[in-house]
Coordinates of C-alpha atoms and ligand atoms in Angstrom, one line a residue:
Chain R
M1 CA 58.2 23.7 11.1
S2 CA 55.0 21.7 11.3
V3 CA 53.8 19.4 8.5
L4 CA 50.6 21.4 8.1
D5 CA 50.1 25.1 7.9
F6 CA 47.3 25.4 10.5
D7 CA 47.0 29.1 10.3
Y8 CA 46.4 28.9 6.6
M9 CA 43.8 26.2 7.2
L10 CA 42.0 28.2 9.8
G11 CA 41.9 31.2 7.6
L12 CA 40.6 29.1 4.7
V13 CA 37.6 27.8 6.7
P14 CA 35.4 30.9 6.5
I15 CA 36.3 31.4 2.9
L16 CA 35.3 27.9 2.0
L17 CA 32.2 28.0 4.3
S18 CA 30.9 30.9 2.2
Y19 CA 30.6 28.4 -0.7
L20 CA 28.8 25.8 1.4
P21 CA 25.3 27.3 0.8
L22 CA 25.7 26.8 -2.9
T23 CA 26.7 23.2 -2.4
L24 CA 23.7 22.6 -0.1
E25 CA 21.3 24.4 -2.4
M26 CA 22.3 22.3 -5.4
A27 CA 21.9 19.2 -3.3
A28 CA 18.6 20.3 -1.9
A29 CA 17.2 21.3 -5.3
G30 CA 18.5 18.0 -6.8
M31 CA 16.9 16.1 -3.9
V32 CA 13.5 17.7 -4.2
L33 CA 13.4 17.2 -8.0
A34 CA 14.8 13.7 -7.8
L35 CA 12.2 12.7 -5.2
A36 CA 9.3 13.9 -7.3
L37 CA 10.6 12.2 -10.4
A38 CA 11.5 9.0 -8.5
C39 CA 7.9 8.8 -7.0
G40 CA 6.5 9.1 -10.5
L41 CA 8.9 6.5 -11.9
A42 CA 8.2 4.1 -9.0
V43 CA 4.5 4.4 -9.4
I44 CA 4.8 3.6 -13.2
R45 CA 6.9 0.6 -12.3
V46 CA 4.6 -0.6 -9.6
L47 CA 1.4 -0.2 -11.7
K48 CA 3.3 -1.6 -14.7
I49 CA 1.7 1.1 -16.9
P50 CA 2.0 -0.2 -20.5
G51 CA 4.7 1.6 -22.6
L52 CA 5.8 3.9 -19.8
N53 CA 7.0 0.9 -17.8
A54 CA 9.5 -0.2 -20.5
A55 CA 10.7 3.4 -21.0
T56 CA 11.1 3.8 -17.2
M57 CA 13.2 0.6 -17.0
L58 CA 15.4 1.9 -19.8
F59 CA 15.8 5.3 -18.1
I60 CA 16.7 3.6 -14.8
S61 CA 19.1 1.2 -16.4
F62 CA 20.9 4.1 -18.2
F63 CA 21.2 6.4 -15.3
R64 CA 22.4 3.7 -12.9
G65 CA 24.6 2.1 -15.5
T66 CA 26.7 5.1 -16.4
P67 CA 29.0 7.3 -14.2
L68 CA 27.5 10.6 -12.9
L69 CA 30.5 12.5 -14.3
V70 CA 29.8 11.2 -17.8
Q71 CA 26.1 12.2 -17.4
L72 CA 27.1 15.7 -16.3
F73 CA 29.4 16.2 -19.2
L74 CA 26.7 14.9 -21.5
F75 CA 24.3 17.5 -20.3
Y76 CA 26.7 20.4 -20.1
Y77 CA 28.9 19.9 -23.1
G78 CA 26.9 17.4 -25.2
L79 CA 23.3 18.3 -25.2
P80 CA 23.6 21.9 -26.3
Q81 CA 25.2 20.6 -29.5
L82 CA 21.9 18.9 -30.3
L83 CA 19.4 21.2 -28.6
H84 CA 20.4 24.7 -29.4
F85 CA 18.2 26.4 -26.8
L86 CA 20.3 24.7 -24.2
T87 CA 23.4 26.7 -25.1
Q88 CA 22.5 29.0 -22.3
I89 CA 22.6 26.2 -19.7
N90 CA 24.9 27.1 -16.8
G91 CA 26.9 24.8 -14.7
I92 CA 24.6 25.0 -11.7
T93 CA 21.5 24.1 -13.7
A94 CA 23.4 21.3 -15.5
T95 CA 24.6 19.9 -12.2
I96 CA 21.1 20.0 -10.7
M97 CA 19.7 18.3 -13.8
G98 CA 22.4 15.6 -13.7
L99 CA 21.9 15.0 -10.0
T100 CA 18.2 14.8 -10.4
L101 CA 18.2 12.3 -13.2
H102 CA 21.0 10.2 -11.8
F103 CA 19.7 9.9 -8.3
S104 CA 16.0 9.6 -9.3
A105 CA 17.0 6.3 -11.0
Y106 CA 18.4 4.9 -7.7
M107 CA 15.6 6.4 -5.6
A108 CA 12.9 5.1 -7.9
E109 CA 14.1 1.6 -7.2
S110 CA 14.1 2.1 -3.4
I111 CA 10.7 3.6 -3.5
R112 CA 9.4 0.8 -5.7
A113 CA 10.7 -1.8 -3.3
A114 CA 9.1 0.1 -0.3
I115 CA 5.8 0.3 -2.2
V116 CA 5.8 -3.4 -3.1
G117 CA 6.7 -4.1 0.5
V118 CA 3.4 -2.8 1.7
D119 CA 1.1 -5.7 2.4
R120 CA -0.9 -6.5 -0.7
S121 CA -4.0 -7.2 1.4
Q122 CA -4.3 -3.5 2.4
T123 CA -4.5 -2.6 -1.3
E124 CA -7.3 -5.1 -1.7
A125 CA -9.0 -3.7 1.4
A126 CA -8.8 -0.2 -0.1
L127 CA -10.1 -1.4 -3.4
S128 CA -12.9 -3.3 -1.7
I129 CA -14.3 -0.1 -0.1
G130 CA -14.3 1.6 -3.5
M131 CA -11.0 3.6 -3.5
T132 CA -9.4 4.2 -6.9
N133 CA -5.8 3.3 -7.5
G134 CA -4.7 6.9 -7.1
Q135 CA -6.5 7.2 -3.8
L136 CA -5.2 4.1 -2.3
M137 CA -1.7 5.0 -3.3
R138 CA -1.9 8.4 -1.8
R139 CA -3.7 7.5 1.4
I140 CA -2.5 4.0 2.3
V141 CA 0.5 2.7 0.3
L142 CA 2.7 5.8 -0.1
P143 CA 2.6 6.9 3.5
Q144 CA 3.7 3.5 4.6
A145 CA 6.3 3.1 1.9
T146 CA 7.7 6.5 2.8
R147 CA 8.5 5.3 6.3
V148 CA 10.4 2.3 4.9
A149 CA 12.1 4.4 2.2
V150 CA 13.2 7.4 4.2
P151 CA 16.4 6.0 5.7
T152 CA 17.6 4.9 2.2
L153 CA 16.6 8.2 0.7
M154 CA 18.5 10.0 3.4
N155 CA 21.6 8.0 2.3
Y156 CA 21.1 9.2 -1.2
F157 CA 20.8 12.8 -0.1
I158 CA 24.1 12.4 1.7
D159 CA 25.6 10.9 -1.4
M160 CA 24.2 13.8 -3.4
I161 CA 25.9 16.4 -1.2
K162 CA 29.2 14.7 -1.9
A163 CA 28.4 14.4 -5.6
T164 CA 27.8 18.2 -5.9
S165 CA 31.6 18.4 -5.8
L166 CA 31.6 17.2 -9.4
A167 CA 30.1 20.6 -10.4
F168 CA 33.5 22.1 -10.3
T169 CA 34.3 20.2 -13.5
L170 CA 31.5 22.2 -15.1
G171 CA 33.2 25.4 -14.0
V172 CA 30.9 26.0 -10.9
T173 CA 32.7 27.6 -8.0
E174 CA 31.0 25.6 -5.2
L175 CA 32.8 24.2 -2.2
M176 CA 35.2 22.0 -4.2
G177 CA 35.7 24.6 -6.9
A178 CA 36.6 27.2 -4.4
T179 CA 39.0 24.9 -2.7
Q180 CA 40.7 24.2 -6.0
K181 CA 41.1 27.9 -6.7
E182 CA 42.5 28.6 -3.2
A183 CA 44.9 25.8 -3.5
A184 CA 46.1 26.9 -6.9
G185 CA 46.8 30.3 -5.5
S186 CA 48.7 29.2 -2.4
F187 CA 50.2 26.0 -3.6
L188 CA 49.1 24.5 -0.2
Y189 CA 47.2 21.7 -1.9
F190 CA 47.4 19.3 1.1
E191 CA 46.1 21.9 3.6
A192 CA 43.3 23.0 1.3
F193 CA 42.0 19.6 0.5
V194 CA 42.2 18.4 4.1
T195 CA 40.2 21.4 5.1
V196 CA 37.5 20.8 2.5
A197 CA 37.4 17.1 3.4
V198 CA 36.8 18.0 7.0
I199 CA 34.0 20.4 6.1
Y200 CA 32.2 17.7 3.9
W201 CA 32.8 15.2 6.7
I202 CA 31.2 17.4 9.4
V203 CA 28.2 18.2 7.2
V204 CA 27.6 14.5 6.4
E205 CA 28.0 13.5 10.0
L206 CA 25.4 16.1 11.1
L207 CA 23.0 14.7 8.5
A208 CA 23.7 11.1 9.5
W209 CA 23.0 12.1 13.1
G210 CA 19.7 13.6 12.0
Q211 CA 19.0 10.5 10.0
R212 CA 19.5 8.2 13.0
R213 CA 17.1 10.2 15.1
L214 CA 14.5 10.2 12.3
E215 CA 14.9 6.5 12.0
A216 CA 14.3 5.9 15.6
R217 CA 11.1 8.0 15.4
L218 CA 9.9 6.2 12.3
N219 CA 10.5 2.8 14.0
K220 CA 8.1 3.8 16.7
A221 CA 5.3 4.9 14.4
Y222 CA 2.0 3.1 14.0
S223 CA 2.3 1.2 17.3
R224 CA 0.5 3.4 19.7
Chain Q
M1 CA -31.4 -7.5 -2.9
I2 CA -28.6 -9.4 -4.5
Q3 CA -28.9 -11.6 -7.6
I4 CA -26.0 -13.6 -9.0
A5 CA -26.6 -15.3 -12.3
N6 CA -24.2 -17.6 -14.1
L7 CA -21.2 -16.2 -12.4
T8 CA -18.1 -17.7 -14.0
K9 CA -14.4 -17.3 -13.3
R10 CA -11.5 -19.2 -14.8
F11 CA -7.9 -19.3 -13.7
A12 CA -5.6 -20.5 -16.4
G13 CA -8.5 -22.1 -18.3
T14 CA -9.8 -23.9 -15.2
A15 CA -13.3 -22.9 -14.2
V16 CA -13.0 -22.0 -10.5
L17 CA -16.6 -20.7 -10.5
D18 CA -18.7 -22.7 -12.9
G19 CA -21.9 -20.7 -13.4
I20 CA -23.0 -19.7 -9.9
D21 CA -26.6 -18.7 -9.4
L22 CA -27.6 -17.3 -6.1
D23 CA -30.2 -14.8 -4.9
I24 CA -30.0 -13.1 -1.6
E25 CA -32.9 -11.3 0.0
Q26 CA -32.4 -8.1 1.9
G27 CA -31.6 -8.9 5.5
E28 CA -30.8 -12.5 4.7
I29 CA -27.8 -14.3 6.3
I30 CA -26.2 -16.9 4.1
V31 CA -23.4 -19.1 5.1
V32 CA -21.3 -20.7 2.4
I33 CA -19.5 -24.0 3.3
G34 CA -17.4 -26.4 1.3
P35 CA -13.9 -27.9 1.0
S36 CA -11.0 -25.7 0.5
G37 CA -10.0 -24.8 -3.1
T38 CA -13.6 -25.0 -4.1
G39 CA -14.1 -21.3 -5.1
K40 CA -15.7 -19.8 -2.0
S41 CA -13.2 -17.0 -1.7
T42 CA -13.3 -16.5 -5.5
L43 CA -17.0 -16.1 -5.3
L44 CA -16.8 -13.3 -2.7
R45 CA -13.9 -11.7 -4.5
C46 CA -15.8 -11.7 -7.8
L47 CA -18.8 -9.9 -6.2
N48 CA -16.4 -7.2 -5.0
F49 CA -14.4 -7.2 -8.3
L50 CA -11.2 -8.0 -6.5
E51 CA -11.2 -10.7 -9.2
H52 CA -12.8 -9.9 -12.5
P53 CA -15.3 -12.6 -13.4
D54 CA -15.3 -14.0 -16.9
A55 CA -19.1 -14.1 -17.3
G56 CA -22.3 -13.6 -15.4
Q57 CA -24.8 -10.9 -14.4
L58 CA -24.9 -9.2 -11.0
T59 CA -27.7 -7.3 -9.4
L60 CA -26.5 -5.4 -6.4
G61 CA -29.4 -3.3 -5.1
D62 CA -30.1 -0.7 -7.8
L63 CA -27.0 -1.7 -9.8
Q64 CA -27.1 -4.2 -12.6
V65 CA -23.9 -5.3 -14.3
D66 CA -23.1 -7.7 -17.0
V67 CA -19.6 -8.5 -15.8
T68 CA -18.2 -9.0 -19.3
R69 CA -19.1 -5.4 -20.0
A70 CA -18.4 -3.8 -16.6
S71 CA -16.9 -0.4 -16.9
R72 CA -14.5 1.1 -14.4
R73 CA -17.5 3.1 -13.1
D74 CA -19.6 -0.1 -12.7
I75 CA -16.8 -1.7 -10.8
L76 CA -16.5 1.2 -8.4
A77 CA -20.3 1.2 -8.0
A78 CA -20.3 -2.6 -7.3
R79 CA -17.5 -2.2 -4.7
R80 CA -19.6 0.5 -2.9
R81 CA -22.5 -1.9 -2.7
T82 CA -20.4 -4.8 -1.3
A83 CA -18.2 -4.6 1.8
F84 CA -15.5 -7.2 2.4
V85 CA -14.2 -8.6 5.7
F86 CA -10.8 -10.3 5.1
Q87 CA -9.5 -13.5 6.8
N88 CA -6.3 -11.6 7.7
Y89 CA -8.2 -8.4 8.7
A90 CA -6.2 -6.2 6.2
L91 CA -6.5 -3.1 8.3
F92 CA -4.7 0.0 7.1
A93 CA -1.5 -0.1 9.2
N94 CA -1.0 3.6 9.0
K95 CA -4.4 4.5 10.3
T96 CA -5.9 4.2 13.8
A97 CA -9.0 2.1 14.5
L98 CA -11.1 5.2 14.1
E99 CA -9.4 6.3 10.9
N100 CA -9.7 2.7 9.4
I101 CA -13.5 3.0 9.8
A102 CA -13.8 6.6 8.7
E103 CA -11.4 6.3 5.7
G104 CA -14.0 5.1 3.1
L105 CA -16.5 7.7 4.3
I106 CA -14.1 10.5 3.8
I107 CA -12.4 9.4 0.6
V108 CA -15.0 7.4 -1.2
N109 CA -18.3 8.9 0.0
R110 CA -16.6 12.4 0.4
W111 CA -18.1 13.0 3.8
P112 CA -16.6 15.9 5.8
K113 CA -14.1 14.6 8.2
D114 CA -16.1 15.6 11.3
K115 CA -19.1 13.7 10.2
A116 CA -17.1 10.7 9.2
H117 CA -15.4 10.6 12.5
A118 CA -18.6 10.9 14.4
R119 CA -20.0 8.0 12.5
A120 CA -16.8 6.0 13.1
R121 CA -17.2 6.7 16.8
E122 CA -20.8 5.3 16.7
I123 CA -19.5 2.2 15.0
L124 CA -16.6 1.8 17.5
E125 CA -19.3 2.0 20.2
R126 CA -21.3 -0.8 18.5
I127 CA -18.3 -3.0 18.1
G128 CA -17.2 -2.5 21.7
L129 CA -14.0 -0.7 20.9
A130 CA -14.8 2.9 21.8
D131 CA -11.7 3.0 24.0
K132 CA -9.4 1.9 21.1
A133 CA -10.3 4.7 18.8
D134 CA -6.7 6.0 18.6
A135 CA -5.0 2.7 18.7
Y136 CA -3.1 1.5 15.6
P137 CA -3.7 -2.0 14.3
A138 CA -0.3 -3.2 15.4
S139 CA -1.3 -2.7 19.0
L140 CA -4.6 -4.5 18.8
S141 CA -5.3 -8.2 19.4
G142 CA -6.4 -10.3 16.5
G143 CA -10.0 -10.3 17.7
Q144 CA -9.9 -6.5 18.1
Q145 CA -8.4 -6.1 14.6
Q146 CA -11.1 -8.2 13.0
R147 CA -13.8 -6.3 14.8
V148 CA -12.3 -3.1 13.4
G149 CA -12.3 -4.9 10.0
I150 CA -16.0 -5.6 10.5
G151 CA -16.6 -2.0 11.6
R152 CA -14.9 -0.7 8.4
A153 CA -17.3 -2.9 6.4
M154 CA -20.3 -1.6 8.5
A155 CA -19.3 2.0 7.7
A156 CA -19.6 1.3 4.0
Q157 CA -23.4 0.8 4.3
A158 CA -23.2 -1.8 1.6
E159 CA -26.1 -3.9 0.3
V160 CA -24.2 -6.9 1.6
I161 CA -21.2 -7.6 3.8
L162 CA -19.0 -10.4 2.4
F163 CA -17.1 -12.3 5.1
D164 CA -14.2 -14.6 3.9
E165 CA -13.4 -16.9 6.8
P166 CA -13.4 -14.0 9.3
T167 CA -12.3 -16.2 12.2
S168 CA -9.8 -18.6 10.5
S169 CA -6.7 -16.6 11.3
L170 CA -7.7 -15.9 14.9
D171 CA -6.3 -17.5 18.0
P172 CA -9.1 -19.6 19.5
E173 CA -9.5 -17.1 22.4
W174 CA -10.6 -14.3 20.1
V175 CA -13.0 -16.3 17.9
E176 CA -16.1 -15.9 20.1
E177 CA -15.9 -12.1 20.3
V178 CA -15.8 -11.9 16.5
L179 CA -18.6 -14.4 16.0
G180 CA -20.6 -12.5 18.7
L181 CA -20.3 -9.3 16.7
M182 CA -21.4 -11.1 13.6
K183 CA -24.4 -12.4 15.5
Q184 CA -25.2 -8.9 16.6
L185 CA -25.2 -7.8 13.0
A186 CA -27.3 -10.7 12.0
A187 CA -29.9 -9.8 14.7
E188 CA -30.0 -6.3 13.1
R189 CA -30.8 -8.0 9.8
Q190 CA -27.6 -6.8 8.1
T191 CA -27.4 -8.8 4.8
M192 CA -24.4 -11.1 5.0
L193 CA -22.7 -13.7 2.9
V194 CA -20.3 -15.6 5.1
V195 CA -17.7 -18.2 4.2
T196 CA -16.8 -20.0 7.3
H197 CA -16.0 -23.4 8.8
E198 CA -17.8 -22.5 12.0
M199 CA -20.7 -24.9 11.7
G200 CA -22.1 -23.8 15.1
F201 CA -22.4 -20.2 13.7
A202 CA -24.1 -21.5 10.5
Q203 CA -26.5 -23.6 12.6
D204 CA -27.5 -20.7 14.9
V205 CA -27.4 -17.7 12.6
A206 CA -27.8 -18.6 8.9
D207 CA -31.1 -18.3 7.2
R208 CA -29.7 -20.5 4.5
V209 CA -26.6 -22.6 4.1
V210 CA -25.0 -23.1 0.7
F211 CA -22.7 -26.0 0.1
M212 CA -20.2 -25.5 -2.7
E213 CA -17.8 -27.9 -4.3
G214 CA -15.8 -27.7 -7.5
G215 CA -16.9 -24.2 -8.3
R216 CA -20.6 -25.0 -8.2
I217 CA -23.4 -24.8 -5.7
V218 CA -24.2 -28.4 -4.9
E219 CA -27.0 -28.0 -2.4
Q220 CA -28.6 -25.3 -0.3
G221 CA -31.3 -24.9 2.3
P222 CA -32.1 -23.8 5.8
P223 CA -29.4 -25.0 8.3
A224 CA -31.7 -27.6 10.0
Q225 CA -32.4 -29.2 6.7
L226 CA -28.9 -29.0 5.2
F227 CA -27.2 -30.3 8.4
Q228 CA -29.8 -32.9 9.4
S229 CA -30.8 -34.3 6.0
P230 CA -28.3 -33.4 3.3
Q231 CA -29.5 -34.7 0.0
D232 CA -26.3 -34.9 -2.0
P233 CA -23.6 -37.5 -1.1
R234 CA -20.9 -34.9 -1.5
T235 CA -22.6 -32.7 1.1
R236 CA -22.9 -35.7 3.5
D237 CA -19.3 -36.6 3.0
F238 CA -18.1 -33.0 3.7
L239 CA -20.3 -32.6 6.8
R240 CA -19.1 -35.9 8.2
K241 CA -15.4 -34.8 7.8
V242 CA -16.0 -31.3 9.2
L243 CA -18.1 -32.4 12.1
A244 CA -15.5 -35.1 13.0
A245 CA -12.9 -32.4 13.1
Q246 CA -14.8 -29.9 15.3
P247 CA -17.4 -30.5 18.0
A248 CA -20.9 -30.7 16.5
P249 CA -23.3 -27.8 17.1
Q250 CA -25.5 -28.6 20.1
T251 CA -28.7 -28.9 18.1
L252 CA -27.4 -31.4 15.6
Ligands
LIG301 N1 -5.3 -15.5 -8.3 C1 -5.4 -16.8 -8.6 N2 -4.7 -17.4 -9.6 C2 -4.8 -18.7 -9.9 N3 -5.5 -19.6 -9.3 C3 -6.2 -19.1 -8.3 C4 -6.2 -17.7 -7.8 N4 -7.1 -17.6 -6.8 C5 -7.6 -18.8 -6.5 N5 -7.1 -19.7 -7.4 C6 -7.4 -21.1 -7.5 O1 -8.8 -21.2 -7.5 C7 -9.3 -22.3 -6.7 C8 -10.3 -21.8 -5.8 O2 -9.7 -21.0 -4.8 P1 -10.5 -20.3 -3.6 O3 -11.6 -19.5 -4.2 O4 -9.5 -19.5 -2.8 O5 -11.1 -21.5 -2.8 P2 -11.7 -21.6 -1.4 O6 -11.8 -20.2 -0.9 O7 -12.9 -22.3 -1.5 O8 -10.7 -22.4 -0.6 C9 -8.1 -22.9 -6.1 O9 -7.7 -24.1 -6.8 C10 -7.1 -21.9 -6.2 O10 -5.8 -22.4 -6.3
LIG302 MG1 -10.9 -19.3 0.8

C-alpha cells in the first residue's frame, strides 16, 4: 500500500480545477480595484493633499498593520452589525472588498515610491512648458513609475491569489473551500491538501514566469 | 517684450533675489553672469514660476502679473510665455526626441497630434537631429539631449527662452554643438536670457551682459563695455577670477 492515494488525487484534480476560475476571478477583481485605489492613494501621498494625506496615512497604517483575516471577518461579520444595508453582503463580495483594501495599502506605498523615484527635474520640465499637475502625472510621471512598480505589483497579485484561500472562512466555496469539503468527505486530508497545494503552486509559477518575461521587456524600454 | 520689476525671492528669510529690475527687448540676447549662489538660477526659475517669487511685477508679452496676486491661471500663462532649458536637460525619459518636442504642443496647446509631430520634425531638422526622431533620451549623447531640450523650448514659441547653464553638465566635446545651436537661435533673433560661464559666448553673442551678485544686478552693459571696462570692483574681481580659470575670449 502506497503512502498516498494517487488515484484519489488524480480524480480530485478536475473537481478542484472547476473552482479555480472563482479563485482567479476574485483575485483579478481585487487586483483591478486595489490598483485603482492604490493609484489614488499614492497620488494623494505624493502631492501631500491637505487633509486627505493624513487620512490616507491612517488608512495605509491600519490595513498594513492588521491581519487580512481580521479585516475579512470585520467586513463580513462585523460591519453588517453597524451598517444594516450590508446584511446582504456575500462572502465573495466581502473577500474582494477585503483584498482590495488590504492590498491597496501595500500597493499605494510601492506606487508612491516609484513615483517619487522619477527624476524631479522631469516634473519641473513639464511644469515649465505649462502642463498642469494632472497632465504631468498622467503623461510623464505615471508611465515611468509604472515600469518601476510593475514587478512589485505582480508580486502582490501573486500574494493576492494565495490570499483568496481565506475566503473559505467566509463560507465561500473556492479552491480551498472545495478542497476542505472534499477532504471532509473522504477523510483523505493529506492527499487533498497536497493536491490543492500543487495547484496553487503551478498557478503561481506560471505567473512568476510571465512576470520574469515582462520584467525583461520593461528593462529594455526607453533605450532605443 | 519682457519687464521685470522689483522681483524678490526669499528662502528662509534670506533674500536670494533682492529687487531685480530688468527689461528685455524682443529679439534681445542677454547673458547673466555672476558667482555661484548669487541667485541666477532663482531669477530664471521665478520667471517661469518654478519658484514662486515673494514680490514683484512681471510683464511677459501681453501678460502682466503682480506675483503676489498671481492666480493659477496667471502662472500657467506665464509658463507658456517662458520656455526653460535646464542644466541637466530634464528630457522626458519615456518620450522619444520627437515626442519630447511635440508633447507641449499636444498637451498644453492642444494641437492635433499630426500637426504637432510635423512641427517637431521641422524643429528636429533645425537642431540637426532629424535622424534621431525616434531615439529615447537614454540613447542620446549629452550634447544631443541638450539640443532636444532646446528644441522642446523652441516648440513652445515663448516670448523668451531661459537657459540655466545649458552647457555646464556637458562633457567638453559636446559644448560647441550646443553653443552653436544657441548662436543659430540668436542669429534668428530669438529672445534669450542665458545664465552661463561661457565668457566667449557672452562676448560673441550677447547684446547685453548682466553681472549679478548677492541677489542684485550689480552692473550691466554691452559685452565689450562690461568685459573691457567694468565699473564696479565686484565685477572686475569676478571677471579676473573667471578669466583666469578659462581662456579669455579672443577679442578681450
Ligand atoms: N529651493 C531652495 N531652498 C532654499 N534655498 C535655496 C533654494 N534654491 C536656491 N537656494 C539658495 O539660494 C541661493 C541662490 O541660489 P541659485 O539661484 O541657485 O544661485 P546661482 O544659480 O546663482 O548659483 C543659494 O544660496 C541657494 O543655496
Ligand atoms: Mg545656478
